[in-house]
Tab-separated table of N, CA and C in Angstrom:
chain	number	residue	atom	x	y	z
A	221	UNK	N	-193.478	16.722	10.108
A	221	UNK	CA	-192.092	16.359	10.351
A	221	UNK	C	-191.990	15.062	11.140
A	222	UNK	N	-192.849	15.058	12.361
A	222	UNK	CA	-193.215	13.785	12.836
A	222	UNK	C	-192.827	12.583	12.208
A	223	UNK	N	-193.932	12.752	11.195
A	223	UNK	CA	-194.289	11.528	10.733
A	223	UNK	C	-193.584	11.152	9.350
A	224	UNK	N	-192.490	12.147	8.870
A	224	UNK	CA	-191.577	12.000	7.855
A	224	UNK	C	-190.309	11.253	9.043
A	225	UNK	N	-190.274	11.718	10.068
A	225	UNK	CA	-189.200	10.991	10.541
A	225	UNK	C	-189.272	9.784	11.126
A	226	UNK	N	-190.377	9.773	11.634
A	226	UNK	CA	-190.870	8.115	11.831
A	226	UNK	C	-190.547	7.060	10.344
A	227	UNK	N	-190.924	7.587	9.039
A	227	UNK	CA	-191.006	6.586	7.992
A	227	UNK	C	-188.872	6.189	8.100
A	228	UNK	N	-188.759	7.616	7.515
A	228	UNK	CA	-187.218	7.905	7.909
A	228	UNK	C	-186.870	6.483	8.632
A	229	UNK	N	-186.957	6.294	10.431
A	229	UNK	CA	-186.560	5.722	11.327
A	229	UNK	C	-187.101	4.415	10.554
A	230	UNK	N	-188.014	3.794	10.634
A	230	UNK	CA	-188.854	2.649	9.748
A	230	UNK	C	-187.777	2.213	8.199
A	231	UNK	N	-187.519	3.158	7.784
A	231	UNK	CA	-186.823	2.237	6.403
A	231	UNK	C	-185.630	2.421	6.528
A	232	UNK	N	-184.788	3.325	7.184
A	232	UNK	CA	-183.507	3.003	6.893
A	232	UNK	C	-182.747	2.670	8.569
A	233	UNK	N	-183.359	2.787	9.338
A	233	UNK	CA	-182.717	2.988	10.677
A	233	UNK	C	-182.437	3.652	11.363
A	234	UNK	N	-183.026	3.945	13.088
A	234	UNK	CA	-182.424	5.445	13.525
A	234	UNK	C	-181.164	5.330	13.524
A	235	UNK	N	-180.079	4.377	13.493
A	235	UNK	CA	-178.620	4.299	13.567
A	235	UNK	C	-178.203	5.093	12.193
A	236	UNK	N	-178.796	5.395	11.231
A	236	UNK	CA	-178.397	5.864	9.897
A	236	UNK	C	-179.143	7.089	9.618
A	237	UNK	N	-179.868	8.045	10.668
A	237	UNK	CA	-180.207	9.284	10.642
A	237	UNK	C	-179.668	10.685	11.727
A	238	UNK	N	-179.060	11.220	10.938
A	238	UNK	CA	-178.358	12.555	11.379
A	238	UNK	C	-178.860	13.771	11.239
A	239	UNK	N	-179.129	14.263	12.769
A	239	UNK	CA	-179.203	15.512	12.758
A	239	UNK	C	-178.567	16.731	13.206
A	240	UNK	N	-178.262	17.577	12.008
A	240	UNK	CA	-177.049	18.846	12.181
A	240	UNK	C	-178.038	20.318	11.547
A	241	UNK	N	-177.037	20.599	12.015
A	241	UNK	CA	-177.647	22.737	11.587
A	241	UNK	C	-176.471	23.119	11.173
A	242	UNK	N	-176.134	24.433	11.023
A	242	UNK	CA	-175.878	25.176	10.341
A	242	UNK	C	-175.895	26.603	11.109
A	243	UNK	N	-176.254	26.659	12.465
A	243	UNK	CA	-176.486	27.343	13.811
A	243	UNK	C	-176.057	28.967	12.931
A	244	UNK	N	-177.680	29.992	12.847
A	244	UNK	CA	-177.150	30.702	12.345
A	244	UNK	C	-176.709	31.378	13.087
A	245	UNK	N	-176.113	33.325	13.472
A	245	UNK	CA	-175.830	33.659	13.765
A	245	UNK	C	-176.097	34.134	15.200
A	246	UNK	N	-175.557	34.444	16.246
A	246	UNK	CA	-176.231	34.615	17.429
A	246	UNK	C	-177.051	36.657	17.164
A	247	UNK	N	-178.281	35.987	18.112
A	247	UNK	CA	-178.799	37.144	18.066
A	247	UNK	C	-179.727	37.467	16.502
A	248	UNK	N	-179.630	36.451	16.028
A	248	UNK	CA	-180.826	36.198	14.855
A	248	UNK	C	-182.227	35.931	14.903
A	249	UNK	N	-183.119	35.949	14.396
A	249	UNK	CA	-184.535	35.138	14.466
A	249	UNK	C	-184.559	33.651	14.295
A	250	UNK	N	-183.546	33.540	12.835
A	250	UNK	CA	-183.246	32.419	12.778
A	250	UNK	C	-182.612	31.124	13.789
A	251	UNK	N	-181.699	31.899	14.886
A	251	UNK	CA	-181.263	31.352	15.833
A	251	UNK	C	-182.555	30.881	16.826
A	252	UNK	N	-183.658	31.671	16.988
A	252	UNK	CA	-184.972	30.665	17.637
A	252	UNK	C	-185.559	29.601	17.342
A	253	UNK	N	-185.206	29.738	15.842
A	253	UNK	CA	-185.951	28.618	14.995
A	253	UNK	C	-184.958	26.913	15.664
A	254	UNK	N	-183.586	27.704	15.078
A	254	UNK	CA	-182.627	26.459	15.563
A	254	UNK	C	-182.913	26.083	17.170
A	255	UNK	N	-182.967	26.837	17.658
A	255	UNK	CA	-183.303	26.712	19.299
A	255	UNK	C	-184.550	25.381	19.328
A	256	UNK	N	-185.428	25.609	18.814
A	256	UNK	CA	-186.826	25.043	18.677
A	256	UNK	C	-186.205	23.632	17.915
A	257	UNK	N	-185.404	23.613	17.002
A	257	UNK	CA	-185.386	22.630	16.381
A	257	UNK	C	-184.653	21.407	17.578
A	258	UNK	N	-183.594	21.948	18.051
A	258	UNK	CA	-182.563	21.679	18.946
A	258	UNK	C	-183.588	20.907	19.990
A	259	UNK	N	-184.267	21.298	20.497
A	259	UNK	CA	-185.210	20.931	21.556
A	259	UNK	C	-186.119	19.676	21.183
A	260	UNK	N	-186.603	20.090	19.899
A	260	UNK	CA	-187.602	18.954	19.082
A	260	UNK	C	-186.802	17.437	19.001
A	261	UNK	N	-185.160	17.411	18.500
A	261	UNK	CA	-184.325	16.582	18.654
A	261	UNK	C	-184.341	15.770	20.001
A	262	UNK	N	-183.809	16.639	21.160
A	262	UNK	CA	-183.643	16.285	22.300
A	262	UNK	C	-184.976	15.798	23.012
A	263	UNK	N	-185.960	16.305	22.799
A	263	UNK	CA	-187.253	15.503	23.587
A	263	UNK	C	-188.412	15.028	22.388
A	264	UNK	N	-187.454	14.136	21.487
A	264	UNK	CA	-188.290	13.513	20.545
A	264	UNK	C	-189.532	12.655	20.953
A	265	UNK	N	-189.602	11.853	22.262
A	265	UNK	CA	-190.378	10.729	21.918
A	265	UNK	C	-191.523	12.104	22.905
A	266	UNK	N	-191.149	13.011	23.367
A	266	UNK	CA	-192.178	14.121	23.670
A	266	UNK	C	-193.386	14.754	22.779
A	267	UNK	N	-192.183	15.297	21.782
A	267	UNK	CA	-192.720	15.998	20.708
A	267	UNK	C	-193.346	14.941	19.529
A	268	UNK	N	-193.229	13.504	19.556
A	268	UNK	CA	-193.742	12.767	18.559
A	268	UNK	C	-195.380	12.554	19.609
A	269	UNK	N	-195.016	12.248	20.717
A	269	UNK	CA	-196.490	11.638	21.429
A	269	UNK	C	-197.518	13.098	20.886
A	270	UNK	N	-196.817	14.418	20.722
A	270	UNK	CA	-198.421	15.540	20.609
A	270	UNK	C	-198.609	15.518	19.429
A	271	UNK	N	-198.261	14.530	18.266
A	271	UNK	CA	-198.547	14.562	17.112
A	271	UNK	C	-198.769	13.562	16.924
A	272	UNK	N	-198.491	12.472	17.965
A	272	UNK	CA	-199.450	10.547	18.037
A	272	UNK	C	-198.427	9.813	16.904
A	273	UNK	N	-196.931	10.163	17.531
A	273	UNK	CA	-196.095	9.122	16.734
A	273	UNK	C	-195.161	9.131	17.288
A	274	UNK	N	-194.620	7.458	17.924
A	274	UNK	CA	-193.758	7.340	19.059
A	274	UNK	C	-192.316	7.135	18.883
A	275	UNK	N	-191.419	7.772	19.583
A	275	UNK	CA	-190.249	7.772	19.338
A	275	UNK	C	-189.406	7.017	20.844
A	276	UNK	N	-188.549	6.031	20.550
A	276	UNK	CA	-187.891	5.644	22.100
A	276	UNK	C	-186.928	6.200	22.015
A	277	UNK	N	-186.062	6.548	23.458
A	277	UNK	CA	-185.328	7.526	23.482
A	277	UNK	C	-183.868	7.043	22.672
A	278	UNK	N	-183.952	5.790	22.861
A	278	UNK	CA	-183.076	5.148	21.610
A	278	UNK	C	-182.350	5.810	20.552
A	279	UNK	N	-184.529	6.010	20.080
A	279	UNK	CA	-184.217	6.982	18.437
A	279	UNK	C	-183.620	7.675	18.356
A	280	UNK	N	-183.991	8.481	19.653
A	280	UNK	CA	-183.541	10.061	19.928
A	280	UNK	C	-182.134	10.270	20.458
A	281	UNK	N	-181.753	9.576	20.613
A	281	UNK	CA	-179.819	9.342	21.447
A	281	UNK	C	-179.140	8.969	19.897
A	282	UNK	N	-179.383	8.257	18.651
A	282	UNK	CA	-179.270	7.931	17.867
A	282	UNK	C	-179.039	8.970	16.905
A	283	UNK	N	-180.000	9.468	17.079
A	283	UNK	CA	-180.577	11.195	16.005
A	283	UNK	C	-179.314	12.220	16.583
A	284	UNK	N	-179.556	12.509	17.869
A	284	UNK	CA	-178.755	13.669	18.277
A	284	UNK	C	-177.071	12.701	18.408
A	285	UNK	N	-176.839	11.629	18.484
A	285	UNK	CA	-174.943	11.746	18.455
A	285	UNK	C	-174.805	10.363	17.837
A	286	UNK	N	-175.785	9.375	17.746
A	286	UNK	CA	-175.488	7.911	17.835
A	286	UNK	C	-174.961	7.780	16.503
A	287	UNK	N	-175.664	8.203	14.982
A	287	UNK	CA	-175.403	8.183	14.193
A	287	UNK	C	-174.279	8.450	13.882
A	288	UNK	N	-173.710	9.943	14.106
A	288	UNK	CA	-172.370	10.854	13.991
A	288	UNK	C	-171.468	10.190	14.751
A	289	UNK	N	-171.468	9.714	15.718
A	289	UNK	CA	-170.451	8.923	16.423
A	289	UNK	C	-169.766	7.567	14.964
A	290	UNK	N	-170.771	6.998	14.554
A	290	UNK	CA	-170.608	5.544	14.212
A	290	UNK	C	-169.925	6.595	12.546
A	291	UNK	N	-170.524	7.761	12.074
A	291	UNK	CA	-169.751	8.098	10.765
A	291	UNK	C	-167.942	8.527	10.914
A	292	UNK	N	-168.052	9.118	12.638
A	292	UNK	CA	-167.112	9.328	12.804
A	292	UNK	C	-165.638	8.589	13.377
A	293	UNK	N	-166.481	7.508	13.687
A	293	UNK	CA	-165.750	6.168	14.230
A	293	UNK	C	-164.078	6.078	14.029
A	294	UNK	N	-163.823	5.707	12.777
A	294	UNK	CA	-162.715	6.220	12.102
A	294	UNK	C	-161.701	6.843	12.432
A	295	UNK	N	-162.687	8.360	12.305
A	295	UNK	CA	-161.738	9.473	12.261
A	295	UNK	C	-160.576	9.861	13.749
A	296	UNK	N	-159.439	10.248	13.470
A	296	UNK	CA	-159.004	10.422	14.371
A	296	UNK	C	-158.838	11.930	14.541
A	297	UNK	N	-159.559	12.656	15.531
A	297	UNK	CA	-159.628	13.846	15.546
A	297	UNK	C	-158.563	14.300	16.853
A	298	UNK	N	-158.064	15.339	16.579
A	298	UNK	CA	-156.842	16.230	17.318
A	298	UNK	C	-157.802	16.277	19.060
A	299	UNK	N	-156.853	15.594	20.388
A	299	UNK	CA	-157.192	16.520	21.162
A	299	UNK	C	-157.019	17.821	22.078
């Protein structure tokens, strides 16, 4: 996964990669998985160094809102 998201970041831009779930239900198995994923997001340039592929936190501010911010730019949402 690492190293699919490194190429990812490399050809198209971390400004143009989004990451979302689908958060399954609470009290699921599946909900650990998301937990784990959630975490992998948030301490990317962590989880890339134990697999020897570097992420700046840039990427990782980018990944978790930077992207979604700039799709959502636009939109004018209710507050």
């Amino acid at each position: 996964l690492m190293k699919v998201l490194r190429v990812f970041f490399d050809s198209m831009g971390h400004e143009r990669v989004v990451w979302g779930t689908d958060l399954p239900m609470v009290g699921s198995s599946a909900r650990m998985l998301t937990e784990r994923w959630v975490d992998i997001a948030k301490n990317l340039p962590e989880w890339g160094a134990k697999y020897g592929v570097s992420f700046t936190e840039e990427e990782r501010d980018g990944l978790c809102n930077g992207a979604a911010r700039l799709v959502l730019s636009n939109v004018e949402l209710p507050v």
